[in-house]
């Protein structure tokens, strides 16, 4: 263990430099998401590691940073501090920010970048919808929801939602309420051509990286400190 600590401590300075490096002034698209790790601080708790990936103006992907939150679970308040740090490192604006449906997150994004378009991940919205339904209805529900998010424009999507409500609202009113409540964050991608829609309609880009990070953290079980978790993830 002592040898491992000495070897991994060699990356601490590099990690700190990477975490504070200057960033581009504008990112056309930024993806944000969190994953959970177990940290032993007196007791073992699930702590959120916040991850941000930007697509720069050349089309290259950059991991902008990793942050361990102070409390159990993901928090819009901590996201506000993360995004403020990114702005302090030079990110004056983000055109589109793709995220999941965490309560308060769109408001936190617009505090930091008032002109940013917040795009809710469609896959998260579908998953959240299916939680309200019996498994035997998942296939027909998914098929009918597809007509909403593949619509040609917002007007067509609104018509598809009304058609969906006509068929399903009596059985699953919560699903219809969910889509209506998140409509403002769901619809922005509909103004773009299919090539751009494929990039921004889901947070799969960042979730695929998080899946690899989870594999690493799962093999280690729990970490003795925040720094130990960040060293391994980095």
C-alpha positions as protocol buffer text, in pm:
chain_id: "A"
residue {
  index: 1
  type: UNK
  ca { x: 0 y: 0 z: 0 }
}
residue {
  index: 2
  type: UNK
  ca { x: 282 y: 248 z: 80 }
}
residue {
  index: 3
  type: UNK
  ca { x: 444 y: 189 z: -259 }
}
residue {
  index: 4
  type: UNK
  ca { x: 111 y: 232 z: -437 }
}
residue {
  index: 5
  type: UNK
  ca { x: 51 y: 560 z: -251 }
}
residue {
  index: 6
  type: UNK
  ca { x: 395 y: 694 z: -348 }
}
residue {
  index: 7
  type: UNK
  ca { x: 341 y: 602 z: -712 }
}
residue {
  index: 8
  type: UNK
  ca { x: -9 y: 748 z: -733 }
}
residue {
  index: 9
  type: UNK
  ca { x: 94 y: 1062 z: -540 }
}
residue {
  index: 10
  type: UNK
  ca { x: 311 y: 1145 z: -840 }
}
residue {
  index: 11
  type: UNK
  ca { x: -5 y: 1235 z: -1034 }
}
residue {
  index: 12
  type: UNK
  ca { x: -141 y: 1474 z: -768 }
}
residue {
  index: 13
  type: UNK
  ca { x: 50 y: 1775 z: -899 }
}
residue {
  index: 14
  type: UNK
  ca { x: -41 y: 1685 z: -1258 }
}
residue {
  index: 15
  type: UNK
  ca { x: -406 y: 1642 z: -1157 }
}
residue {
  index: 16
  type: UNK
  ca { x: -414 y: 1983 z: -987 }
}
residue {
  index: 17
  type: UNK
  ca { x: -257 y: 2148 z: -1293 }
}
residue {
  index: 18
  type: UNK
  ca { x: -502 y: 1976 z: -1527 }
}
residue {
  index: 19
  type: UNK
  ca { x: -800 y: 2067 z: -1309 }
}
residue {
  index: 20
  type: UNK
  ca { x: -707 y: 2438 z: -1311 }
}
residue {
  index: 21
  type: UNK
  ca { x: -589 y: 2474 z: -1673 }
}
residue {
  index: 22
  type: UNK
  ca { x: -737 y: 2755 z: -1886 }
}
residue {
  index: 23
  type: UNK
  ca { x: -1022 y: 2652 z: -2115 }
}
residue {
  index: 24
  type: UNK
  ca { x: -1157 y: 2777 z: -2448 }
}
residue {
  index: 25
  type: UNK
  ca { x: -1370 y: 3091 z: -2449 }
}
residue {
  index: 26
  type: UNK
  ca { x: -1671 y: 2923 z: -2613 }
}
residue {
  index: 27
  type: UNK
  ca { x: -1785 y: 2561 z: -2640 }
}
residue {
  index: 28
  type: UNK
  ca { x: -2064 y: 2487 z: -2889 }
}
residue {
  index: 29
  type: UNK
  ca { x: -2180 y: 2191 z: -2675 }
}
residue {
  index: 30
  type: UNK
  ca { x: -2111 y: 2093 z: -2313 }
}
residue {
  index: 31
  type: UNK
  ca { x: -2234 y: 1767 z: -2158 }
}
residue {
  index: 32
  type: UNK
  ca { x: -2266 y: 1740 z: -1780 }
}
residue {
  index: 33
  type: UNK
  ca { x: -2344 y: 1435 z: -1566 }
}
residue {
  index: 34
  type: UNK
  ca { x: -2247 y: 1273 z: -1236 }
}
residue {
  index: 35
  type: UNK
  ca { x: -2153 y: 926 z: -1118 }
}
residue {
  index: 36
  type: UNK
  ca { x: -2142 y: 787 z: -766 }
}
residue {
  index: 37
  type: UNK
  ca { x: -1838 y: 659 z: -578 }
}
residue {
  index: 38
  type: UNK
  ca { x: -1807 y: 522 z: -226 }
}
residue {
  index: 39
  type: UNK
  ca { x: -1581 y: 731 z: -2 }
}
residue {
  index: 40
  type: UNK
  ca { x: -1490 y: 633 z: 353 }
}
residue {
  index: 41
  type: UNK
  ca { x: -1487 y: 943 z: 572 }
}
residue {
  index: 42
  type: UNK
  ca { x: -1565 y: 801 z: 913 }
}
residue {
  index: 43
  type: UNK
  ca { x: -1852 y: 615 z: 749 }
}
residue {
  index: 44
  type: UNK
  ca { x: -1885 y: 498 z: 390 }
}
residue {
  index: 45
  type: UNK
  ca { x: -2111 y: 726 z: 185 }
}
residue {
  index: 46
  type: UNK
  ca { x: -2209 y: 753 z: -181 }
}
residue {
  index: 47
  type: UNK
  ca { x: -2061 y: 1078 z: -311 }
}
residue {
  index: 48
  type: UNK
  ca { x: -2129 y: 1231 z: -652 }
}
residue {
  index: 49
  type: UNK
  ca { x: -1838 y: 1290 z: -890 }
}
residue {
  index: 50
  type: UNK
  ca { x: -1937 y: 1568 z: -1129 }
}
residue {
  index: 51
  type: UNK
  ca { x: -1807 y: 1536 z: -1485 }
}
residue {
  index: 52
  type: UNK
  ca { x: -1815 y: 1791 z: -1769 }
}
residue {
  index: 53
  type: UNK
  ca { x: -1717 y: 1724 z: -2132 }
}
residue {
  index: 54
  type: UNK
  ca { x: -1701 y: 2000 z: -2392 }
}
residue {
  index: 55
  type: UNK
  ca { x: -1701 y: 1977 z: -2771 }
}
residue {
  index: 56
  type: UNK
  ca { x: -1476 y: 2259 z: -2890 }
}
residue {
  index: 57
  type: UNK
  ca { x: -1504 y: 2467 z: -3207 }
}
residue {
  index: 58
  type: UNK
  ca { x: -1284 y: 2217 z: -3392 }
}
residue {
  index: 59
  type: UNK
  ca { x: -1519 y: 1931 z: -3301 }
}
residue {
  index: 60
  type: UNK
  ca { x: -1281 y: 1768 z: -3051 }
}
residue {
  index: 61
  type: UNK
  ca { x: -1403 y: 1637 z: -2715 }
}
residue {
  index: 62
  type: UNK
  ca { x: -1237 y: 1764 z: -2397 }
}
residue {
  index: 63
  type: UNK
  ca { x: -1295 y: 1648 z: -2041 }
}
residue {
  index: 64
  type: UNK
  ca { x: -1320 y: 1987 z: -1870 }
}
residue {
  index: 65
  type: UNK
  ca { x: -1290 y: 1859 z: -1515 }
}
residue {
  index: 66
  type: UNK
  ca { x: -1382 y: 1621 z: -1233 }
}
residue {
  index: 67
  type: UNK
  ca { x: -1521 y: 1735 z: -899 }
}
residue {
  index: 68
  type: UNK
  ca { x: -1627 y: 1539 z: -589 }
}
residue {
  index: 69
  type: UNK
  ca { x: -1938 y: 1684 z: -429 }
}
residue {
  index: 70
  type: UNK
  ca { x: -1956 y: 1749 z: -54 }
}
residue {
  index: 71
  type: UNK
  ca { x: -2279 y: 1559 z: 9 }
}
residue {
  index: 72
  type: UNK
  ca { x: -2450 y: 1233 z: -79 }
}
residue {
  index: 73
  type: UNK
  ca { x: -2627 y: 1253 z: -414 }
}
residue {
  index: 74
  type: UNK
  ca { x: -2619 y: 1496 z: -705 }
}
residue {
  index: 75
  type: UNK
  ca { x: -2703 y: 1860 z: -636 }
}
residue {
  index: 76
  type: UNK
  ca { x: -2797 y: 2152 z: -863 }
}
residue {
  index: 77
  type: UNK
  ca { x: -2639 y: 2384 z: -607 }
}
residue {
  index: 78
  type: UNK
  ca { x: -2301 y: 2214 z: -645 }
}
residue {
  index: 79
  type: UNK
  ca { x: -2340 y: 2215 z: -1023 }
}
residue {
  index: 80
  type: UNK
  ca { x: -2372 y: 2592 z: -998 }
}
residue {
  index: 81
  type: UNK
  ca { x: -2031 y: 2610 z: -828 }
}
residue {
  index: 82
  type: UNK
  ca { x: -1881 y: 2373 z: -1090 }
}
residue {
  index: 83
  type: UNK
  ca { x: -2013 y: 2578 z: -1383 }
}
residue {
  index: 84
  type: UNK
  ca { x: -1901 y: 2900 z: -1215 }
}
residue {
  index: 85
  type: UNK
  ca { x: -1551 y: 2752 z: -1187 }
}
residue {
  index: 86
  type: UNK
  ca { x: -1556 y: 2667 z: -1559 }
}
residue {
  index: 87
  type: UNK
  ca { x: -1652 y: 3026 z: -1634 }
}
residue {
  index: 88
  type: UNK
  ca { x: -1367 y: 3144 z: -1412 }
}
residue {
  index: 89
  type: UNK
  ca { x: -1128 y: 2925 z: -1613 }
}
residue {
  index: 90
  type: UNK
  ca { x: -1224 y: 3107 z: -1930 }
}
residue {
  index: 91
  type: UNK
  ca { x: -1551 y: 2957 z: -2059 }
}
residue {
  index: 92
  type: UNK
  ca { x: -1739 y: 3281 z: -2127 }
}
residue {
  index: 93
  type: UNK
  ca { x: -2027 y: 3102 z: -2295 }
}
residue {
  index: 94
  type: UNK
  ca { x: -2168 y: 2764 z: -2394 }
}
residue {
  index: 95
  type: UNK
  ca { x: -2412 y: 2744 z: -2683 }
}
residue {
  index: 96
  type: UNK
  ca { x: -2587 y: 2422 z: -2578 }
}
residue {
  index: 97
  type: UNK
  ca { x: -2563 y: 2242 z: -2243 }
}
residue {
  index: 98
  type: UNK
  ca { x: -2692 y: 1883 z: -2241 }
}
residue {
  index: 99
  type: UNK
  ca { x: -2799 y: 1738 z: -1906 }
}
residue {
  index: 100
  type: UNK
  ca { x: -3039 y: 1502 z: -1732 }
}
residue {
  index: 101
  type: UNK
  ca { x: -3358 y: 1606 z: -1555 }
}
residue {
  index: 102
  type: UNK
  ca { x: -3211 y: 1705 z: -1218 }
}
residue {
  index: 103
  type: UNK
  ca { x: -3439 y: 1959 z: -1049 }
}
residue {
  index: 104
  type: UNK
  ca { x: -3294 y: 2311 z: -1054 }
}
residue {
  index: 105
  type: UNK
  ca { x: -3017 y: 2229 z: -1303 }
}
residue {
  index: 106
  type: UNK
  ca { x: -3151 y: 2436 z: -1597 }
}
residue {
  index: 107
  type: UNK
  ca { x: -3177 y: 2739 z: -1367 }
}
residue {
  index: 108
  type: UNK
  ca { x: -2818 y: 2685 z: -1244 }
}
residue {
  index: 109
  type: UNK
  ca { x: -2692 y: 2668 z: -1604 }
}
residue {
  index: 110
  type: UNK
  ca { x: -2869 y: 2990 z: -1701 }
}
residue {
  index: 111
  type: UNK
  ca { x: -2730 y: 3173 z: -1398 }
}
residue {
  index: 112
  type: UNK
  ca { x: -2376 y: 3110 z: -1530 }
}
residue {
  index: 113
  type: UNK
  ca { x: -2447 y: 3130 z: -1905 }
}
residue {
  index: 114
  type: UNK
  ca { x: -2775 y: 3324 z: -1953 }
}
residue {
  index: 115
  type: UNK
  ca { x: -2783 y: 3269 z: -2330 }
}
residue {
  index: 116
  type: UNK
  ca { x: -2708 y: 2896 z: -2320 }
}
residue {
  index: 117
  type: UNK
  ca { x: -2970 y: 2659 z: -2457 }
}
residue {
  index: 118
  type: UNK
  ca { x: -3044 y: 2381 z: -2205 }
}
residue {
  index: 119
  type: UNK
  ca { x: -3116 y: 2047 z: -2375 }
}
residue {
  index: 120
  type: UNK
  ca { x: -3271 y: 1774 z: -2164 }
}
residue {
  index: 121
  type: UNK
  ca { x: -3154 y: 1423 z: -2249 }
}
residue {
  index: 122
  type: UNK
  ca { x: -3439 y: 1250 z: -2431 }
}
residue {
  index: 123
  type: UNK
  ca { x: -3324 y: 907 z: -2313 }
}
residue {
  index: 124
  type: UNK
  ca { x: -3349 y: 1020 z: -1948 }
}
residue {
  index: 125
  type: UNK
  ca { x: -3698 y: 1154 z: -2018 }
}
residue {
  index: 126
  type: UNK
  ca { x: -3808 y: 823 z: -2169 }
}
residue {
  index: 127
  type: UNK
  ca { x: -3662 y: 625 z: -1877 }
}
residue {
  index: 128
  type: UNK
  ca { x: -3837 y: 854 z: -1630 }
}
residue {
  index: 129
  type: UNK
  ca { x: -4163 y: 802 z: -1820 }
}
residue {
  index: 130
  type: UNK
  ca { x: -4140 y: 423 z: -1814 }
}
residue {
  index: 131
  type: UNK
  ca { x: -4093 y: 423 z: -1436 }
}
residue {
  index: 132
  type: UNK
  ca { x: -4458 y: 519 z: -1407 }
}
residue {
  index: 133
  type: UNK
  ca { x: -4576 y: 231 z: -1626 }
}
residue {
  index: 134
  type: UNK
  ca { x: -4619 y: -142 z: -1597 }
}
residue {
  index: 135
  type: UNK
  ca { x: -4348 y: -330 z: -1784 }
}
residue {
  index: 136
  type: UNK
  ca { x: -4602 y: -489 z: -2020 }
}
residue {
  index: 137
  type: UNK
  ca { x: -4681 y: -141 z: -2159 }
}
residue {
  index: 138
  type: UNK
  ca { x: -4319 y: -32 z: -2213 }
}
residue {
  index: 139
  type: UNK
  ca { x: -4306 y: -134 z: -2580 }
}
residue {
  index: 140
  type: UNK
  ca { x: -4623 y: 50 z: -2696 }
}
residue {
  index: 141
  type: UNK
  ca { x: -4540 y: 352 z: -2478 }
}
residue {
  index: 142
  type: UNK
  ca { x: -4189 y: 375 z: -2624 }
}
residue {
  index: 143
  type: UNK
  ca { x: -4328 y: 349 z: -2976 }
}
residue {
  index: 144
  type: UNK
  ca { x: -4578 y: 629 z: -2918 }
}
residue {
  index: 145
  type: UNK
  ca { x: -4321 y: 850 z: -2741 }
}
residue {
  index: 146
  type: UNK
  ca { x: -4090 y: 810 z: -3041 }
}
residue {
  index: 147
  type: UNK
  ca { x: -4339 y: 1005 z: -3253 }
}
residue {
  index: 148
  type: UNK
  ca { x: -4282 y: 1304 z: -3021 }
}
residue {
  index: 149
  type: UNK
  ca { x: -3902 y: 1322 z: -3022 }
}
residue {
  index: 150
  type: UNK
  ca { x: -3863 y: 1234 z: -3392 }
}
residue {
  index: 151
  type: UNK
  ca { x: -4110 y: 1503 z: -3503 }
}
residue {
  index: 152
  type: UNK
  ca { x: -4007 y: 1745 z: -3778 }
}
residue {
  index: 153
  type: UNK
  ca { x: -4043 y: 2053 z: -3554 }
}
residue {
  index: 154
  type: UNK
  ca { x: -4187 y: 2171 z: -3224 }
}
residue {
  index: 155
  type: UNK
  ca { x: -4539 y: 2214 z: -3361 }
}
residue {
  index: 156
  type: UNK
  ca { x: -4542 y: 1857 z: -3490 }
}
residue {
  index: 157
  type: UNK
  ca { x: -4399 y: 1735 z: -3157 }
}
residue {
  index: 158
  type: UNK
  ca { x: -4674 y: 1919 z: -2968 }
}
residue {
  index: 159
  type: UNK
  ca { x: -4936 y: 1755 z: -3188 }
}
residue {
  index: 160
  type: UNK
  ca { x: -4775 y: 1415 z: -3126 }
}
residue {
  index: 161
  type: UNK
  ca { x: -4782 y: 1480 z: -2750 }
}
residue {
  index: 162
  type: UNK
  ca { x: -5153 y: 1561 z: -2767 }
}
residue {
  index: 163
  type: UNK
  ca { x: -5211 y: 1240 z: -2962 }
}
residue {
  index: 164
  type: UNK
  ca { x: -5011 y: 1052 z: -2699 }
}
residue {
  index: 165
  type: UNK
  ca { x: -5215 y: 1214 z: -2420 }
}
residue {
  index: 166
  type: UNK
  ca { x: -5538 y: 1117 z: -2594 }
}
residue {
  index: 167
  type: UNK
  ca { x: -5430 y: 753 z: -2586 }
}
residue {
  index: 168
  type: UNK
  ca { x: -5245 y: 724 z: -2256 }
}
residue {
  index: 169
  type: UNK
  ca { x: -5336 y: 1012 z: -2021 }
}
residue {
  index: 170
  type: UNK
  ca { x: -5626 y: 830 z: -1859 }
}
residue {
  index: 171
  type: UNK
  ca { x: -5405 y: 532 z: -1769 }
}
residue {
  index: 172
  type: UNK
  ca { x: -5077 y: 720 z: -1702 }
}
residue {
  index: 173
  type: UNK
  ca { x: -5144 y: 1091 z: -1639 }
}
residue {
  index: 174
  type: UNK
  ca { x: -4807 y: 1127 z: -1466 }
}
residue {
  index: 175
  type: UNK
  ca { x: -4622 y: 1055 z: -1792 }
}
residue {
  index: 176
  type: UNK
  ca { x: -4810 y: 1329 z: -1977 }
}
residue {
  index: 177
  type: UNK
  ca { x: -4746 y: 1572 z: -1689 }
}
residue {
  index: 178
  type: UNK
  ca { x: -4376 y: 1484 z: -1698 }
}
residue {
  index: 179
  type: UNK
  ca { x: -4340 y: 1570 z: -2067 }
}
residue {
  index: 180
  type: UNK
  ca { x: -4537 y: 1892 z: -2034 }
}
residue {
  index: 181
  type: UNK
  ca { x: -4334 y: 1999 z: -1730 }
}
residue {
  index: 182
  type: UNK
  ca { x: -4004 y: 1949 z: -1917 }
}
residue {
  index: 183
  type: UNK
  ca { x: -4123 y: 2071 z: -2256 }
}
residue {
  index: 184
  type: UNK
  ca { x: -3907 y: 2388 z: -2257 }
}
residue {
  index: 185
  type: UNK
  ca { x: -3590 y: 2183 z: -2199 }
}
residue {
  index: 186
  type: UNK
  ca { x: -3694 y: 1898 z: -2432 }
}
residue {
  index: 187
  type: UNK
  ca { x: -3776 y: 2095 z: -2749 }
}
residue {
  index: 188
  type: UNK
  ca { x: -3458 y: 2299 z: -2829 }
}
residue {
  index: 189
  type: UNK
  ca { x: -3297 y: 2023 z: -3041 }
}
residue {
  index: 190
  type: UNK
  ca { x: -3599 y: 2015 z: -3272 }
}
residue {
  index: 191
  type: UNK
  ca { x: -3489 y: 2336 z: -3449 }
}
residue {
  index: 192
  type: UNK
  ca { x: -3170 y: 2168 z: -3570 }
}
residue {
  index: 193
  type: UNK
  ca { x: -3110 y: 1937 z: -3869 }
}
residue {
  index: 194
  type: UNK
  ca { x: -3077 y: 1561 z: -3804 }
}
residue {
  index: 195
  type: UNK
  ca { x: -2695 y: 1573 z: -3800 }
}
residue {
  index: 196
  type: UNK
  ca { x: -2695 y: 1815 z: -3504 }
}
residue {
  index: 197
  type: UNK
  ca { x: -2988 y: 1645 z: -3332 }
}
residue {
  index: 198
  type: UNK
  ca { x: -2792 y: 1319 z: -3313 }
}
residue {
  index: 199
  type: UNK
  ca { x: -2516 y: 1497 z: -3120 }
}
residue {
  index: 200
  type: UNK
  ca { x: -2727 y: 1677 z: -2861 }
}
residue {
  index: 201
  type: UNK
  ca { x: -3050 y: 1484 z: -2801 }
}
residue {
  index: 202
  type: UNK
  ca { x: -2888 y: 1248 z: -2550 }
}
residue {
  index: 203
  type: UNK
  ca { x: -2605 y: 1254 z: -2294 }
}
residue {
  index: 204
  type: UNK
  ca { x: -2479 y: 915 z: -2418 }
}
residue {
  index: 205
  type: UNK
  ca { x: -2140 y: 1071 z: -2501 }
}
residue {
  index: 206
  type: UNK
  ca { x: -2066 y: 1145 z: -2137 }
}
residue {
  index: 207
  type: UNK
  ca { x: -2248 y: 837 z: -2005 }
}
residue {
  index: 208
  type: UNK
  ca { x: -2024 y: 609 z: -2211 }
}
residue {
  index: 209
  type: UNK
  ca { x: -1720 y: 761 z: -2040 }
}
residue {
  index: 210
  type: UNK
  ca { x: -1887 y: 740 z: -1700 }
}
residue {
  index: 211
  type: UNK
  ca { x: -1950 y: 369 z: -1763 }
}
residue {
  index: 212
  type: UNK
  ca { x: -1574 y: 315 z: -1800 }
}
residue {
  index: 213
  type: UNK
  ca { x: -1509 y: 520 z: -1487 }
}
residue {
  index: 214
  type: UNK
  ca { x: -1765 y: 313 z: -1293 }
}
residue {
  index: 215
  type: UNK
  ca { x: -1586 y: -5 z: -1394 }
}
residue {
  index: 216
  type: UNK
  ca { x: -1265 y: 130 z: -1242 }
}
residue {
  index: 217
  type: UNK
  ca { x: -1431 y: 245 z: -919 }
}
residue {
  index: 218
  type: UNK
  ca { x: -1630 y: -78 z: -883 }
}
residue {
  index: 219
  type: UNK
  ca { x: -1309 y: -281 z: -886 }
}
residue {
  index: 220
  type: UNK
  ca { x: -1181 y: -79 z: -590 }
}
residue {
  index: 221
  type: UNK
  ca { x: -1500 y: -82 z: -385 }
}
residue {
  index: 222
  type: UNK
  ca { x: -1444 y: 227 z: -172 }
}
residue {
  index: 223
  type: UNK
  ca { x: -1187 y: 507 z: -142 }
}
residue {
  index: 224
  type: UNK
  ca { x: -1029 y: 644 z: 176 }
}
residue {
  index: 225
  type: UNK
  ca { x: -1061 y: 1008 z: 60 }
}
residue {
  index: 226
  type: UNK
  ca { x: -1182 y: 1240 z: -216 }
}
residue {
  index: 227
  type: UNK
  ca { x: -827 y: 1280 z: -345 }
}
residue {
  index: 228
  type: UNK
  ca { x: -780 y: 903 z: -371 }
}
residue {
  index: 229
  type: UNK
  ca { x: -1098 y: 878 z: -584 }
}
residue {
  index: 230
  type: UNK
  ca { x: -991 y: 1166 z: -810 }
}
residue {
  index: 231
  type: UNK
  ca { x: -642 y: 1018 z: -861 }
}
residue {
  index: 232
  type: UNK
  ca { x: -785 y: 691 z: -982 }
}
residue {
  index: 233
  type: UNK
  ca { x: -1047 y: 854 z: -1204 }
}
residue {
  index: 234
  type: UNK
  ca { x: -792 y: 1090 z: -1355 }
}
